[in-house]
CSV table of C-alpha atoms (C1' of nucleotides) in Angstrom, one decimal:
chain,number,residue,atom,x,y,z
A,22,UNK,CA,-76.1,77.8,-7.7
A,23,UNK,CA,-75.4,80.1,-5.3
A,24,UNK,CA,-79.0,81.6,-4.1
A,25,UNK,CA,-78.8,80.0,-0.8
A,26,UNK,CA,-78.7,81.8,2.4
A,27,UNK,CA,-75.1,81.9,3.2
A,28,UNK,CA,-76.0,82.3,7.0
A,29,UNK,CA,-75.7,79.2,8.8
A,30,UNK,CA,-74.8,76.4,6.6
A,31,UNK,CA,-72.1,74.2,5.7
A,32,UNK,CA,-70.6,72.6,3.2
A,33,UNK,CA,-67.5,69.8,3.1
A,34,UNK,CA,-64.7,73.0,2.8
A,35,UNK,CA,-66.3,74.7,5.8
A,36,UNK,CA,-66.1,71.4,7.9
A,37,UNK,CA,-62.1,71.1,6.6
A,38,UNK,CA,-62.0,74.4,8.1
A,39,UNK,CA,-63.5,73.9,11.5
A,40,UNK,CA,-60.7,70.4,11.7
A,41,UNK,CA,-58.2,72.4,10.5
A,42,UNK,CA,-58.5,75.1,13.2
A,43,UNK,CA,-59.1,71.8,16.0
A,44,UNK,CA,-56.5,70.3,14.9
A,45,UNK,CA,-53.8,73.6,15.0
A,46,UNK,CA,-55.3,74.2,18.5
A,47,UNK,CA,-55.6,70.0,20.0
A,48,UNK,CA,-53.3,68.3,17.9
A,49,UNK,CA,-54.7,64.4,17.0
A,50,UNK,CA,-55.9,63.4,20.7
A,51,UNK,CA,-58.4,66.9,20.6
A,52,UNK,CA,-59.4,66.3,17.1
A,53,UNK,CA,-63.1,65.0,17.8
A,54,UNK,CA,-66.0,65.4,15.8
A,55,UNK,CA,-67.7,67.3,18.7
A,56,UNK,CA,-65.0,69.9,19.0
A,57,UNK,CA,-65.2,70.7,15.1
A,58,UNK,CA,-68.9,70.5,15.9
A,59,UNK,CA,-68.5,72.8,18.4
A,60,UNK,CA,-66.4,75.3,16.2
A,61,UNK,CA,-69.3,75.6,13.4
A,62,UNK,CA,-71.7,75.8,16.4
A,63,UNK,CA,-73.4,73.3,15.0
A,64,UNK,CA,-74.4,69.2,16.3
A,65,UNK,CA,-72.2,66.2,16.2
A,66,UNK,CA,-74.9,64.8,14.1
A,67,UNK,CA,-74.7,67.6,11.4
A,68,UNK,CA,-71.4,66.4,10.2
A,69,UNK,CA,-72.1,62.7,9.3
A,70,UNK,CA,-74.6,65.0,6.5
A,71,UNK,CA,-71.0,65.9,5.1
A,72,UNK,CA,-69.0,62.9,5.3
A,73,UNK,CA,-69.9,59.1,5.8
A,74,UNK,CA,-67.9,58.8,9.2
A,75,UNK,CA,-64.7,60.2,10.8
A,76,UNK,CA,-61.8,59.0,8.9
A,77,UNK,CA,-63.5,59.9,5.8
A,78,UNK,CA,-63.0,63.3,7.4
A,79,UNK,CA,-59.8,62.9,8.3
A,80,UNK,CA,-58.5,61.8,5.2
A,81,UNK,CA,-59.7,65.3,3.5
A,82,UNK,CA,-57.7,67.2,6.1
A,83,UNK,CA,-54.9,64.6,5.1
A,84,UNK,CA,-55.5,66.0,1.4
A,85,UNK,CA,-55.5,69.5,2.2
A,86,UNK,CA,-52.3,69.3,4.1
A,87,UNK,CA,-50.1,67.4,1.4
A,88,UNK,CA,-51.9,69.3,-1.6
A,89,UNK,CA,-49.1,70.9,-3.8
A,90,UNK,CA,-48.9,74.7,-3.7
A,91,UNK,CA,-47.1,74.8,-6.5
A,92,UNK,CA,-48.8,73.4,-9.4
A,93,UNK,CA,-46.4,75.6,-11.4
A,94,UNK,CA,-43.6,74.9,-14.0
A,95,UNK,CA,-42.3,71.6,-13.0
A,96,UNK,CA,-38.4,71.9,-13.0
A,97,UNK,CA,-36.3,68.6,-13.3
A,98,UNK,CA,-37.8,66.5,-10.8
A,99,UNK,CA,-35.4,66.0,-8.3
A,100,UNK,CA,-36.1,63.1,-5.4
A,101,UNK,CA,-34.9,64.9,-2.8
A,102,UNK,CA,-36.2,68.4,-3.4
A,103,UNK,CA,-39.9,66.5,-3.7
A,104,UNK,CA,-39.2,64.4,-0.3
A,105,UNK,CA,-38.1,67.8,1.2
A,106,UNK,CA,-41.5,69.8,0.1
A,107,UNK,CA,-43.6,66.6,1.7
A,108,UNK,CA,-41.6,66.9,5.0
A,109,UNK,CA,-42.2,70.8,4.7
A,110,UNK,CA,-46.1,70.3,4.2
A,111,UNK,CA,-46.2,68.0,7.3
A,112,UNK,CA,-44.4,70.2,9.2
A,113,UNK,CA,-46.9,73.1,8.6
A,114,UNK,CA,-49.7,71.2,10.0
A,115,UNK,CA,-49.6,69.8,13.9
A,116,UNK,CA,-49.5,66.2,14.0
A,117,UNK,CA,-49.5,66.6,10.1
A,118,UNK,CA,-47.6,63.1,9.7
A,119,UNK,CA,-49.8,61.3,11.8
A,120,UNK,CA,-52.9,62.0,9.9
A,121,UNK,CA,-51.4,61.8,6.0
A,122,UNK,CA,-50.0,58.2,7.5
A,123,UNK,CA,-53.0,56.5,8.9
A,124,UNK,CA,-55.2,58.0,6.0
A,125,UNK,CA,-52.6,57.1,3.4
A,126,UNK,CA,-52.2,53.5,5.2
A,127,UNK,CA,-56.5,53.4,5.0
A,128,UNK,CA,-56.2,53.5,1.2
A,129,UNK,CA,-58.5,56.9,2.2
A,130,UNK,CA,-55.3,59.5,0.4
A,131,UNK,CA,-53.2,59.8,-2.8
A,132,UNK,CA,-50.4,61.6,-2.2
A,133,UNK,CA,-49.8,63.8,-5.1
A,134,UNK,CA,-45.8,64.0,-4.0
A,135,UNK,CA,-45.8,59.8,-5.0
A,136,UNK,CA,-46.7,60.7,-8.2
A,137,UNK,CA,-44.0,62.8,-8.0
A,138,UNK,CA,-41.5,60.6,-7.0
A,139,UNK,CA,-42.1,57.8,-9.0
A,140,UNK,CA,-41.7,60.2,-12.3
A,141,UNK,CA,-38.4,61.2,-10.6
A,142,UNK,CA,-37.0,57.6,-10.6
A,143,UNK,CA,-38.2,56.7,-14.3
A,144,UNK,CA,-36.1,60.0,-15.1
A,145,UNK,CA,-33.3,58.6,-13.1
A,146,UNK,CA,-33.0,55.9,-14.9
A,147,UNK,CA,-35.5,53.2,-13.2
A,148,UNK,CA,-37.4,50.8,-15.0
A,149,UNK,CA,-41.3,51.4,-13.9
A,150,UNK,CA,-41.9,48.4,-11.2
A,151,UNK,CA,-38.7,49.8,-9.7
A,152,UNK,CA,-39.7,53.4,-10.1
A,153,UNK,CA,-42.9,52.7,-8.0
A,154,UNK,CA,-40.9,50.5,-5.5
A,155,UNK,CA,-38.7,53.6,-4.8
A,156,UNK,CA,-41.3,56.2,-4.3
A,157,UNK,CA,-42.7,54.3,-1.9
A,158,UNK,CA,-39.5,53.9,-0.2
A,159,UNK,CA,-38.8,57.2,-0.2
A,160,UNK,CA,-42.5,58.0,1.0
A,161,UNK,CA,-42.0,55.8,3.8
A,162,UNK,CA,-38.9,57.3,5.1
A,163,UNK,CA,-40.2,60.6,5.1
A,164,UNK,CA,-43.7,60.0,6.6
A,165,UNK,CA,-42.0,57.8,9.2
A,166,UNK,CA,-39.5,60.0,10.2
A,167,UNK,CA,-41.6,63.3,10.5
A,168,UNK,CA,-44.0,61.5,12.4
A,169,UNK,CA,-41.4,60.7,15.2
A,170,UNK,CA,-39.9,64.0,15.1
A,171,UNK,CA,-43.2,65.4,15.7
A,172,UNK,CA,-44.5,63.0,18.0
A,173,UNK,CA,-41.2,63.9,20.0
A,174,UNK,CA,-42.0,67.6,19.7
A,175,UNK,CA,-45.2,67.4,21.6
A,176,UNK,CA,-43.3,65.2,23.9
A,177,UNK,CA,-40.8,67.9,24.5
A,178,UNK,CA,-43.6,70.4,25.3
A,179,UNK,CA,-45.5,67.5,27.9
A,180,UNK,CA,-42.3,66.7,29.4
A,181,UNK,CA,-40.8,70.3,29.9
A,182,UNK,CA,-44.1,71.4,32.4
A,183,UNK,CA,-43.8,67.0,33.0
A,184,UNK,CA,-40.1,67.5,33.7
A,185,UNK,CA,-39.1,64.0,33.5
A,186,UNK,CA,-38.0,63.5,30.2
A,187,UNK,CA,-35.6,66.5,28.8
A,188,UNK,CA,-34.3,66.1,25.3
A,189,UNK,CA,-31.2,68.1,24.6
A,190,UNK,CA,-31.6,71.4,22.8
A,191,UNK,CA,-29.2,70.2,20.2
A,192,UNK,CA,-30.9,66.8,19.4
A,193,UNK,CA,-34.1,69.2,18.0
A,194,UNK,CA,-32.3,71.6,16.9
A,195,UNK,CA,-30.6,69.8,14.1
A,196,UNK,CA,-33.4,67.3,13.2
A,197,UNK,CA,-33.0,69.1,9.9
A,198,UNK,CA,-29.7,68.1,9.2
A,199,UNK,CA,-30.0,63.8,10.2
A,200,UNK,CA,-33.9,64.1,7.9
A,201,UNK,CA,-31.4,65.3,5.1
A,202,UNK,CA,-28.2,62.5,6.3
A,203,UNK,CA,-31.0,59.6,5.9
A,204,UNK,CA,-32.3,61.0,2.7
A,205,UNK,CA,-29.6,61.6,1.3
A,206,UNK,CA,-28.8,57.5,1.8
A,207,UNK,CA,-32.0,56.3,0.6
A,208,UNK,CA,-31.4,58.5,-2.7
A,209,UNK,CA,-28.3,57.3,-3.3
A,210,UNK,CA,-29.8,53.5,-3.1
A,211,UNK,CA,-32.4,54.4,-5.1
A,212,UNK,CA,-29.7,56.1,-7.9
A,213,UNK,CA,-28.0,52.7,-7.5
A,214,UNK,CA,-31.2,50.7,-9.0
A,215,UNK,CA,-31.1,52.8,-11.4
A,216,UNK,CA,-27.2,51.7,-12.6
A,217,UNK,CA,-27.2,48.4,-12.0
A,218,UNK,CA,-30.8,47.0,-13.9
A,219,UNK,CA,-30.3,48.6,-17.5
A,220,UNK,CA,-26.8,48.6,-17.7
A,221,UNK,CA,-24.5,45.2,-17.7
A,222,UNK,CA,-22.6,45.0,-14.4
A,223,UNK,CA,-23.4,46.0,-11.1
A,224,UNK,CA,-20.6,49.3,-11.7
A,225,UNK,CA,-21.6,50.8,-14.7
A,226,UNK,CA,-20.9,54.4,-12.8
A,227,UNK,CA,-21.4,56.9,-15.5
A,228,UNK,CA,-20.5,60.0,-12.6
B,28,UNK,CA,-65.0,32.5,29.1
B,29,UNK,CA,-61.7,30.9,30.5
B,30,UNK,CA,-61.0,33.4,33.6
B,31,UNK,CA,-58.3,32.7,35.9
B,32,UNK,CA,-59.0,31.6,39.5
B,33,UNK,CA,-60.2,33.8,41.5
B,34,UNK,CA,-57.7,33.6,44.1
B,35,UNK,CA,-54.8,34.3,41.9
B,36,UNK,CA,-53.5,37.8,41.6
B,37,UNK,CA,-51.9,39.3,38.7
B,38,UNK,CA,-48.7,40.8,37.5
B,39,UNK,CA,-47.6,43.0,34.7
B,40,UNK,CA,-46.6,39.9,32.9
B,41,UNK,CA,-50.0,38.8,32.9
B,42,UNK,CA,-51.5,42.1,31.8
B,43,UNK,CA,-49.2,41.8,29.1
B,44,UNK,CA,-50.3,38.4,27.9
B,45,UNK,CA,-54.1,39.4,28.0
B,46,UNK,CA,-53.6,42.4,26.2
B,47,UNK,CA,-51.8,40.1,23.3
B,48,UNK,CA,-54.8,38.2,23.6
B,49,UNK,CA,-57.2,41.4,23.3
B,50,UNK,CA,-54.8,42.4,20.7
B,51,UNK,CA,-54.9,38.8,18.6
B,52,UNK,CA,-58.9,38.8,18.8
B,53,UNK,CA,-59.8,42.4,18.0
B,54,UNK,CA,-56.8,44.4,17.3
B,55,UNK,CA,-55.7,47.9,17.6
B,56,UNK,CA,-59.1,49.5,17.5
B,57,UNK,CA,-60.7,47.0,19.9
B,58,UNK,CA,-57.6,46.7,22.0
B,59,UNK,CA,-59.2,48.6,25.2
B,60,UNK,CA,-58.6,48.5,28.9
B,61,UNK,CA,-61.8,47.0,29.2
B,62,UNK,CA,-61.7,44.8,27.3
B,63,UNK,CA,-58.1,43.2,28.8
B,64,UNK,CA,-59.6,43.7,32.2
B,65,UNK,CA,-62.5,41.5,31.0
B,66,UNK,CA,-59.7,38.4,30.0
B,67,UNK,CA,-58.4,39.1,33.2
B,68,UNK,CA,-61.8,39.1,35.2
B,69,UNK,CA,-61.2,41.9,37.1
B,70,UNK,CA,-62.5,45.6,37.0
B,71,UNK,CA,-60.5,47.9,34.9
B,72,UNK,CA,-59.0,50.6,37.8
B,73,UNK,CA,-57.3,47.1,38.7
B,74,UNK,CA,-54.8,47.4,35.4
B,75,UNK,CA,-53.6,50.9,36.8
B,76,UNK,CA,-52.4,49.3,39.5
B,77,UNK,CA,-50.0,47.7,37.0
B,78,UNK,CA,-49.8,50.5,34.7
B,79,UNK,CA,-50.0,54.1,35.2
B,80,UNK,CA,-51.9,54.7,31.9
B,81,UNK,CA,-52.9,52.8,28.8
B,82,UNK,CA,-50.0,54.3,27.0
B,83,UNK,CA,-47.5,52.5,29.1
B,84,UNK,CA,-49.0,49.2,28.9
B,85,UNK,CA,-49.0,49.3,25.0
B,86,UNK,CA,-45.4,49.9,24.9
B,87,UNK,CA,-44.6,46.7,27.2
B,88,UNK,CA,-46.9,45.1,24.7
B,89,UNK,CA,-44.6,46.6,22.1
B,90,UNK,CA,-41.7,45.4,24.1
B,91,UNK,CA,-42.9,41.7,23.8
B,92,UNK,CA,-43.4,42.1,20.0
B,93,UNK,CA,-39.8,43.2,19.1
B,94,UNK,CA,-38.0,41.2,21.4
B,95,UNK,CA,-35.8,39.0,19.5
B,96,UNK,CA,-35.9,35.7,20.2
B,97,UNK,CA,-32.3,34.5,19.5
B,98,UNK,CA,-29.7,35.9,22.1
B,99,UNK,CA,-27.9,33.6,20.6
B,100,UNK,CA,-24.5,33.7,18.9
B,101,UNK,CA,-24.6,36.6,16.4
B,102,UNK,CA,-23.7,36.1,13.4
B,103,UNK,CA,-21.9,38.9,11.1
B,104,UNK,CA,-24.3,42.2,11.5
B,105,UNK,CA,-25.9,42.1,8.1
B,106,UNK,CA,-28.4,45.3,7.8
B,107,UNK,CA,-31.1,43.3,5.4
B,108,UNK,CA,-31.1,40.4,7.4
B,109,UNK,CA,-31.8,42.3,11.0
B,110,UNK,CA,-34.5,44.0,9.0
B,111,UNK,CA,-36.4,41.4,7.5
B,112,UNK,CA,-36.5,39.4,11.4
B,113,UNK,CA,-37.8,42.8,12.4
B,114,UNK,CA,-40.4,43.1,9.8
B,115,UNK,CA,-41.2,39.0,10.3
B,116,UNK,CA,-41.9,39.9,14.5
B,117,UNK,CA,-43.9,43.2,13.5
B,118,UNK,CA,-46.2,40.7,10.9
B,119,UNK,CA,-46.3,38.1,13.5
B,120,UNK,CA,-48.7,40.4,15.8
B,121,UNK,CA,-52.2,42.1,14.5
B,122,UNK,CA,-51.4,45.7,13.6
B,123,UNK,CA,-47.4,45.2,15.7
B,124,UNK,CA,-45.9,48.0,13.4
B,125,UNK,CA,-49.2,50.4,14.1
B,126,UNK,CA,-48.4,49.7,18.1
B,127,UNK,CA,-44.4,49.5,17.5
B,128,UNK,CA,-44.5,52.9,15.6
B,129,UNK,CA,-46.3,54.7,18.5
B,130,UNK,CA,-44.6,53.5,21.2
B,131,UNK,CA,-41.3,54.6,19.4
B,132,UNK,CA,-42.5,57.5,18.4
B,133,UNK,CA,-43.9,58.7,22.2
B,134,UNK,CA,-40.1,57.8,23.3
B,135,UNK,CA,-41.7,54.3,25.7
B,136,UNK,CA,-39.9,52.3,23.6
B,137,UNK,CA,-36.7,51.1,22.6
B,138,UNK,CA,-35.8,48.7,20.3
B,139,UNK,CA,-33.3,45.8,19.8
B,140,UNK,CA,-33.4,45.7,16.3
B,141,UNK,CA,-31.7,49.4,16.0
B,142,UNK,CA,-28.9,48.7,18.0
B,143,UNK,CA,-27.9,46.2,15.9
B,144,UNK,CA,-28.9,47.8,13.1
B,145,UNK,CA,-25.9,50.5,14.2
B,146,UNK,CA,-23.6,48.3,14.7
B,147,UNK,CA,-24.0,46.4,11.5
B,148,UNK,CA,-23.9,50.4,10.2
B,149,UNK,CA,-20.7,50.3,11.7
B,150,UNK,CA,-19.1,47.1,11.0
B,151,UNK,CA,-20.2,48.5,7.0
B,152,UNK,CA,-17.4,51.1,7.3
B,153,UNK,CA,-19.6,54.1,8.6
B,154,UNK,CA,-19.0,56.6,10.9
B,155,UNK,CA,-20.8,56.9,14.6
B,156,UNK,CA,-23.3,59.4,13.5
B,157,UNK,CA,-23.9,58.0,10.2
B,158,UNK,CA,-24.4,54.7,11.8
B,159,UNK,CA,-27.3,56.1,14.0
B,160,UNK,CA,-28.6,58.2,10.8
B,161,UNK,CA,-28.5,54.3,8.8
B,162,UNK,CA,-30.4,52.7,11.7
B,163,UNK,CA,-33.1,55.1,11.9
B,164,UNK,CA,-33.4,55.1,8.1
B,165,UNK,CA,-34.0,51.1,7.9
B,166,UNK,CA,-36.2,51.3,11.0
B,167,UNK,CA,-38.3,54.0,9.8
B,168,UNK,CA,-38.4,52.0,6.3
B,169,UNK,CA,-39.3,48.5,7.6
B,170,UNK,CA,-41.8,49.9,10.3
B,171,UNK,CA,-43.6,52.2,7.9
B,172,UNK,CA,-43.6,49.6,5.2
B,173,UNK,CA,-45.0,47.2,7.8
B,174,UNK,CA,-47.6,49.6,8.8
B,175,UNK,CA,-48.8,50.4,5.9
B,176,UNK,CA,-49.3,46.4,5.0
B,177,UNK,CA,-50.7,45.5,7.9
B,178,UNK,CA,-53.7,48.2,7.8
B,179,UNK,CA,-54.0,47.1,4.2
B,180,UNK,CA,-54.4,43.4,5.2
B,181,UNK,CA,-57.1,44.6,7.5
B,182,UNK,CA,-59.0,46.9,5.0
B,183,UNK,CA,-58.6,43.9,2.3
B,184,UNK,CA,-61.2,41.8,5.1
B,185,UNK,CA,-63.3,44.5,6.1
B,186,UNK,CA,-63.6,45.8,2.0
B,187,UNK,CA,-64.2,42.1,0.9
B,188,UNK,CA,-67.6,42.2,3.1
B,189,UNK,CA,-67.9,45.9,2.3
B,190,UNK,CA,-67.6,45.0,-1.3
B,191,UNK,CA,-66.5,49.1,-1.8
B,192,UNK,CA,-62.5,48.3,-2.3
B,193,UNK,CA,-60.6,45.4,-4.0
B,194,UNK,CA,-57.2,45.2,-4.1
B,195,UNK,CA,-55.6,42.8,-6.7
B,196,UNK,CA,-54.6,39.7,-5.0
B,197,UNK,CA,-51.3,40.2,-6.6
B,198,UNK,CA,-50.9,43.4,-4.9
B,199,UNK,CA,-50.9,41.4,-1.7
B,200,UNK,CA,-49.3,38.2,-2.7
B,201,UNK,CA,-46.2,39.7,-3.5
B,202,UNK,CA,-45.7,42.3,-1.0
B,203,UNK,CA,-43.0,40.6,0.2
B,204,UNK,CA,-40.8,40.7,-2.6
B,205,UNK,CA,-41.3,44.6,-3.2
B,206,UNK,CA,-40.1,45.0,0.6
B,207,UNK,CA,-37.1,42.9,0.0
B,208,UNK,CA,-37.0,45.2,-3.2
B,209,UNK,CA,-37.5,48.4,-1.1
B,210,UNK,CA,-35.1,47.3,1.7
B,211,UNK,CA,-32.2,46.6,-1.0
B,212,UNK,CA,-32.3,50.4,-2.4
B,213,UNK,CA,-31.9,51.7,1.5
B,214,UNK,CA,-29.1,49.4,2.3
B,215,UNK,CA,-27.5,50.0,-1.3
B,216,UNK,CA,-27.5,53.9,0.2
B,217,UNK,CA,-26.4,52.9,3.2
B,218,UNK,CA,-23.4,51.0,1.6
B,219,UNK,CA,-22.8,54.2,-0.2
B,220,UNK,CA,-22.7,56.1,2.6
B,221,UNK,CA,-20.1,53.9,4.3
B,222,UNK,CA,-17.8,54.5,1.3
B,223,UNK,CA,-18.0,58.3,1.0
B,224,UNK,CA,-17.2,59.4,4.2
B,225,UNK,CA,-13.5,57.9,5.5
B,226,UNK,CA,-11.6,57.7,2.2
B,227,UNK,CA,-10.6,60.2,0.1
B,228,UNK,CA,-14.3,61.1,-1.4
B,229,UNK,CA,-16.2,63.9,-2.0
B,230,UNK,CA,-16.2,65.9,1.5
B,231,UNK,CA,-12.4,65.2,3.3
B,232,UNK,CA,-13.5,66.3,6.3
B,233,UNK,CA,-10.0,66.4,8.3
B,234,UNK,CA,-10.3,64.7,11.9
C,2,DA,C1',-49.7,43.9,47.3
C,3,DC,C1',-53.6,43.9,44.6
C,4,DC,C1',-58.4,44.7,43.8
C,5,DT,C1',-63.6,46.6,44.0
C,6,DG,C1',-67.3,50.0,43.0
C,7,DA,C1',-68.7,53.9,41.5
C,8,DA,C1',-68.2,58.0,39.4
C,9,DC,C1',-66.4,61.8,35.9
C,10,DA,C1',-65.8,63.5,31.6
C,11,DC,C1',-65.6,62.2,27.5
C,12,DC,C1',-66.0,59.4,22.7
C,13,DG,C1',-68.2,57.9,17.4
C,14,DT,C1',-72.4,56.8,15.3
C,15,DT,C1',-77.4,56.4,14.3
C,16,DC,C1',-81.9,58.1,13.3
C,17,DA,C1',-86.4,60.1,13.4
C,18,DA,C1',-87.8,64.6,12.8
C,19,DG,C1',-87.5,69.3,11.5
C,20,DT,C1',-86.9,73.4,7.9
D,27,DA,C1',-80.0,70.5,1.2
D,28,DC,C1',-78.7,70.8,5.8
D,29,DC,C1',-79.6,70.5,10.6
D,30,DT,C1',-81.6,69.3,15.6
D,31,DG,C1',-82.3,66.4,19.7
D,32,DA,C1',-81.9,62.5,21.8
D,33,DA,C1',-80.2,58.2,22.4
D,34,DC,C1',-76.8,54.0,22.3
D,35,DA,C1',-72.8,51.7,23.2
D,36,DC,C1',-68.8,52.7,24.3
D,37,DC,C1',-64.1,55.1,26.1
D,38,DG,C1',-59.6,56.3,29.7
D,39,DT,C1',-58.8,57.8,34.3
D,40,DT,C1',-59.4,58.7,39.3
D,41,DC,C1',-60.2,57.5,44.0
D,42,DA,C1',-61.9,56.1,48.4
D,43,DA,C1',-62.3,51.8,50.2
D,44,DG,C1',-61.6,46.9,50.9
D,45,DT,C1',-58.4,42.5,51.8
DNA sequence: ACCTGAACACCGTTCAAGT
DNA sequence: ACCTGAACACCGTTCAAGT
């Protein structure tokens, strides 16, 4: 299996690569097929050998960037220590949100943190249509508010040599802090499914 | 087919409408500045007389879809009920939360909905940064939910003649309730939020 | 004030043909 | 198994010039 010349060719990996490096270096609007091309020094044509057309690729960058590190010793799963490792894998990656959004939204991706998630709400308490209903939720926050932050980062950069739009230093600088403010809100909502299905009133508050 | 006479010139209002059309017919992906120059009869440099890039003109496209209709006497802010008209004028366009969601996100747009959204937030007992942290949270849920139907609508027609991807019609049919379902969880948080912070609850942050 | 005509520098995808 | 070369049908944007 491994007898071939390891000179000049390619295999799906390699081409993740190449994206990979285009997409650190051009964000999204670089990302074409003839700049990854052009990093394996190889012909736009010799990529549709590895995948069937673009998004195809796109969706296994998508997959690399959201692939768990850590397929360790699962500790209590925890809803927001899982939405905070997703945000952390988007982050890594330029335009990270972006991509794991359209690709997700293209039925091309699962992401391995909704699996996740959704075994964090049964634990919670959640019966199992609920359970999904919450991951999703809670996927949706956090894909849809990385992507803005980092569609506003490249903003910043455009508009700083642009100089017509400033943001204040202070409105970046503690993005961290309102991601956690909203999450911490949609946890607790999702928490409250949890109380008020099983149970018999709406304030069965065990804590 | 049905160009306008010759004689008449254009403003951005009619840009606007032939790019709904363009948008209506072909959607996102075929949504070109061709193609709207086309409906207009008239060469494309002609629309960047109007427009200083295509960027722009999406987001007063954007504008037009989340516009609310009634500026009429409002009723008492009620969080679920501003986001379910928002989710209604996102589904009412093809692929409005895919356009919506960019324009927000590239800072062109801003967005009705969320200021009343904050001010239900605050009618609910929160605070003013909370209130902004509860309005992004429903936005980012309702426009990412959106998304991700929408796309999925559009996959269901292209995979029904592709014959590579079915989706269970249920899984369509009742994606309205599991929004209504997702949307209750975030404003259950959101409620919670408004009773932690001013009483005497976990954090008595003195002010 | 609004548009034409033509160009520039790109795109994704296909396909016969090569090795 | 993996790639070349060339083509096809598109893109967004700019700009001198017209009325």
């Amino acid at each position: 299996m491994n007898a071939a010349p390891a000179s000049a060719r390619n295999d799906r990996a390699g081409v993740v690569d190449a994206a990979m490096r285009v997409l650190a270096e051009n964000g999204v609007p670089g990302l074409s097929m003839r700049r990854i091309a052009d990093v394996l020094d190889v012909q736009v044509s010799a990529l549709y050998w590895h995948f069937p057309n673009k998004q195809t690729l796109l969706a296994a960058v998508s997959e690399r960037i959201v692939a768990l590190a850590d397929e360790a010793p699962d500790a209590a799963p925890d809803l927001a220590a899982i939405a905070t490792t997703l945000r952390e894998r988007l982050l890594a990656q330029r335009d990270g949100a972006e991509l794991v959004s359209s690709s997700l939204a293209l039925g091309l991706l699962e992401l391995p943190s909704r699996t996740r998630l959704e075994a964090a709400a049964l634990a919670a308490g959640l019966d199992e249509a609920s359970a999904g209903i919450a991951a999703d939720t809670v996927v949706h926050y956090v894909i849809g508010y990385t992507f803005h932050e980092q569609q506003r980062m490249h903003a910043a950069v455009v508009g700083a040599a642009d100089a017509s739009v400033d943001l204040a230093p202070a409105q970046i600088a503690d993005s961290g802090d309102t991601f956690d403010a909203g999450l911490a809100m949609v946890v607790a909502g999702v928490r409250a499914a949890a109380g008020a299905h099983p149970g018999e009133g709406i304030a069965s508050r065990s804590r």
